XYZ file of C-alpha atoms in Angstrom:
230
model
C -24.457 -73.485 1.778
C -22.643 -70.482 0.467
C -18.422 -70.601 1.044
C -15.778 -68.240 1.402
C -12.597 -69.470 0.800
C -9.188 -68.326 2.469
C -6.547 -68.751 -0.044
C -2.766 -68.432 1.724
C -0.155 -66.777 -0.884
C 3.108 -68.074 -1.522
C 5.035 -67.716 -4.683
C 3.523 -70.630 -6.820
C 0.803 -69.068 -8.750
C -0.417 -71.848 -11.073
C -0.627 -74.117 -8.148
C -3.048 -71.543 -6.481
C -5.152 -71.168 -9.702
C -5.270 -74.627 -10.409
C -6.534 -75.783 -6.705
C -9.459 -73.108 -6.879
C -10.009 -74.527 -10.219
C -10.199 -77.949 -8.421
C -12.846 -76.269 -6.165
C -15.067 -74.964 -8.355
C -17.928 -77.336 -7.534
C -17.982 -75.405 -4.345
C -20.668 -72.570 -4.033
C -17.754 -70.192 -3.539
C -19.011 -66.626 -3.203
C -15.683 -64.966 -1.972
C -11.735 -65.551 -1.875
C -9.921 -63.276 0.256
C -6.154 -63.702 -0.468
C -3.566 -63.369 2.643
C -0.362 -61.907 2.504
C 2.118 -61.278 4.977
C 2.134 -57.985 7.474
C 6.085 -57.923 7.240
C 8.581 -56.923 4.872
C 10.364 -60.115 5.720
C 12.217 -62.237 2.781
C 10.013 -63.609 0.059
C 7.005 -61.420 1.145
C 7.580 -59.072 -2.133
C 7.101 -61.849 -4.452
C 4.056 -63.353 -2.475
C 2.367 -60.043 -2.361
C 2.956 -59.659 -6.710
C 1.767 -63.185 -6.838
C -1.308 -61.808 -4.855
C -1.687 -59.028 -6.955
C -1.800 -60.826 -10.099
C -4.389 -63.481 -8.945
C -6.582 -60.959 -7.944
C -6.519 -59.406 -11.487
C -6.908 -62.766 -12.635
C -9.892 -64.048 -10.410
C -11.802 -60.669 -10.211
C -14.031 -61.678 -13.421
C -15.123 -64.650 -11.634
C -15.140 -64.083 -7.816
C -15.197 -61.055 -5.099
C -11.601 -61.132 -4.136
C -10.127 -59.437 -1.287
C -6.436 -59.263 0.028
C -6.132 -59.640 3.648
C -2.923 -59.623 5.468
C -1.092 -62.056 8.440
C 1.445 -62.858 10.516
C 3.543 -65.214 8.797
C 5.786 -65.636 11.666
C 3.741 -66.174 14.663
C 1.374 -69.250 14.749
C -0.977 -68.225 17.103
C -1.306 -64.699 16.245
C -1.937 -65.962 13.120
C -4.475 -68.457 14.123
C -6.240 -65.786 16.373
C -6.555 -63.601 13.067
C -7.975 -66.517 11.367
C -10.385 -67.435 13.802
C -11.376 -64.139 14.313
C -12.313 -63.535 10.496
C -14.255 -66.750 10.300
C -16.384 -66.210 13.414
C -17.196 -62.696 11.252
C -18.068 -64.748 8.564
C -21.818 -65.337 8.043
C -20.729 -67.749 5.116
C -19.067 -71.115 5.948
C -15.047 -70.695 5.384
C -12.936 -73.345 3.284
C -9.161 -72.436 3.923
C -7.203 -73.507 1.245
C -3.698 -73.860 2.175
C -2.052 -75.184 -1.580
C 0.180 -71.965 -1.467
C 0.819 -71.352 1.829
C 4.402 -70.213 2.942
C 6.204 -70.610 6.335
C 4.161 -71.263 9.424
C 0.880 -70.029 7.963
C -0.310 -73.653 7.164
C 0.135 -74.661 10.729
C -2.079 -71.529 11.916
C -4.725 -72.594 9.353
C -4.820 -76.082 10.526
C -5.369 -74.782 13.981
C -8.010 -72.612 13.238
C -9.785 -75.105 11.225
C -9.699 -77.261 14.403
C -11.263 -74.619 16.279
C -14.335 -73.654 14.379
C -14.960 -76.861 12.486
C -14.260 -75.340 9.338
C -13.107 -77.455 6.096
C -9.144 -77.142 5.466
C -7.671 -78.289 1.841
C -4.419 -78.560 0.469
C -2.765 -79.895 -3.089
C -0.299 -82.566 -4.082
C 1.995 -80.974 -6.837
C 2.261 -82.679 -9.733
C 5.900 -83.022 -11.522
C 7.044 -83.726 -15.139
C 10.273 -85.959 -16.291
C 12.546 -83.373 -15.294
C 10.909 -82.866 -11.796
C 9.824 -79.424 -12.708
C 6.407 -78.959 -10.989
C 3.414 -78.665 -13.578
C 0.512 -78.323 -11.801
C -1.342 -80.536 -9.308
C -2.463 -84.384 -8.952
C -5.266 -83.358 -6.856
C -6.649 -81.554 -3.554
C -7.086 -83.091 -0.249
C -9.095 -82.456 2.352
C -7.266 -82.645 5.781
C -9.497 -84.103 8.345
C -9.580 -81.787 11.659
C -9.379 -83.108 14.934
C -11.654 -81.683 17.760
C -10.275 -79.462 20.318
C -10.498 -80.632 24.261
C -11.310 -77.084 25.693
C -11.023 -76.634 29.383
C -13.639 -77.578 31.764
C -16.258 -75.188 32.738
C -14.651 -74.174 35.797
C -11.368 -73.448 34.093
C -12.967 -71.292 31.554
C -14.316 -68.977 34.674
C -11.038 -68.954 35.527
C -9.119 -67.963 32.534
C -11.779 -65.710 32.098
C -11.680 -64.109 35.327
C -7.535 -63.838 35.201
C -8.303 -61.673 31.552
C -5.575 -59.079 31.439
C -3.812 -60.625 34.511
C -4.177 -60.798 38.163
C -1.287 -59.793 40.972
C -1.888 -62.736 43.297
C -3.888 -65.743 43.704
C -5.913 -64.122 46.148
C -6.620 -61.512 44.230
C -8.258 -64.334 41.221
C -9.913 -65.846 43.979
C -11.850 -62.300 45.060
C -12.499 -62.227 41.269
C -13.958 -65.293 41.125
C -16.229 -65.138 44.249
C -16.942 -61.473 45.024
C -17.783 -61.288 48.989
C -16.238 -64.722 49.992
C -16.212 -65.259 53.651
C -12.557 -65.864 55.457
C -14.204 -69.276 56.370
C -14.311 -70.650 52.940
C -11.129 -68.843 51.716
C -8.796 -71.609 52.056
C -11.020 -74.332 50.687
C -11.312 -72.126 47.656
C -7.821 -71.716 47.209
C -6.749 -75.280 46.976
C -9.382 -75.183 44.129
C -8.356 -72.576 42.440
C -4.432 -73.749 43.168
C -5.571 -77.067 41.582
C -7.139 -75.869 38.390
C -4.326 -73.191 37.876
C -1.755 -76.009 37.770
C -3.637 -77.630 35.224
C -3.991 -74.738 32.885
C -0.228 -74.159 33.758
C 0.573 -77.587 32.447
C -1.159 -77.161 29.031
C 0.547 -73.533 28.422
C -2.890 -71.604 28.914
C -1.703 -69.399 31.877
C 2.053 -68.655 33.006
C 3.100 -67.209 36.419
C 5.276 -64.850 37.230
C 7.285 -64.477 40.607
C 6.957 -60.212 41.623
C 7.863 -59.741 45.011
C 6.241 -61.773 47.464
C 3.217 -62.070 45.381
C 3.046 -64.957 42.174
C 1.109 -62.957 39.041
C -1.128 -64.920 36.780
C -1.579 -64.292 33.330
C -2.977 -65.723 30.332
C -0.470 -66.982 27.671
C -0.790 -66.386 23.611
C -2.526 -69.853 23.863
C -4.960 -68.924 26.604
C -5.748 -65.823 24.939
C -6.571 -68.160 21.767
C -8.516 -70.735 23.575
C -10.709 -67.703 25.081
C -11.088 -66.412 21.764
C -12.326 -70.281 20.440
C -14.746 -70.736 23.160
C -15.983 -67.153 22.148
C -15.172 -65.218 25.515
C -13.160 -62.005 26.255
C -11.382 -59.936 23.698
C -8.968 -62.622 22.146
């Protein structure tokens, strides 16, 4: 199967080059080099490294430079998730040269999509200077335990937020009769408590009502399931 390689660019150009060489047996058709969106400390060097990599790799691969949030893990993971789901080919994530929390975002995206993710073990000389890589290591991914079907329906109904539990119940059950409302309130409250416990929703006190919203994790989970705009 043709593979697109996502490479997260830091300051170690040679480490990234060697990791790509070590993966040359993979049927790579394209490499996407990820740099930071914001002008944060150290990012100018990473962008320079990406431009140098692009120049070096273009004779062999189709190269694209993309931007990612290097400070917000969930936002970065959502961006990767969207890109992976948008590709027709398989995606291999190469975290050998990543800075900050990008490797964590890459791992989350790999777990959600079932993509492969690798990193490298650096090699050092007798002066403890980095002189390449020892080997490429594929990182095992963990299966994501997504919310159950009823909880998925509730997350989908919450969408951009509801101003009360009653509003959520009406979204889930248009035309619900008063005699069934109490039982449904108990059921939905039970699931909301579970979703709040795992950090997928949050409740905000607004006067007499309690507004319910998806957290970034809740939005991310919906994206992983393939529902909604996350």
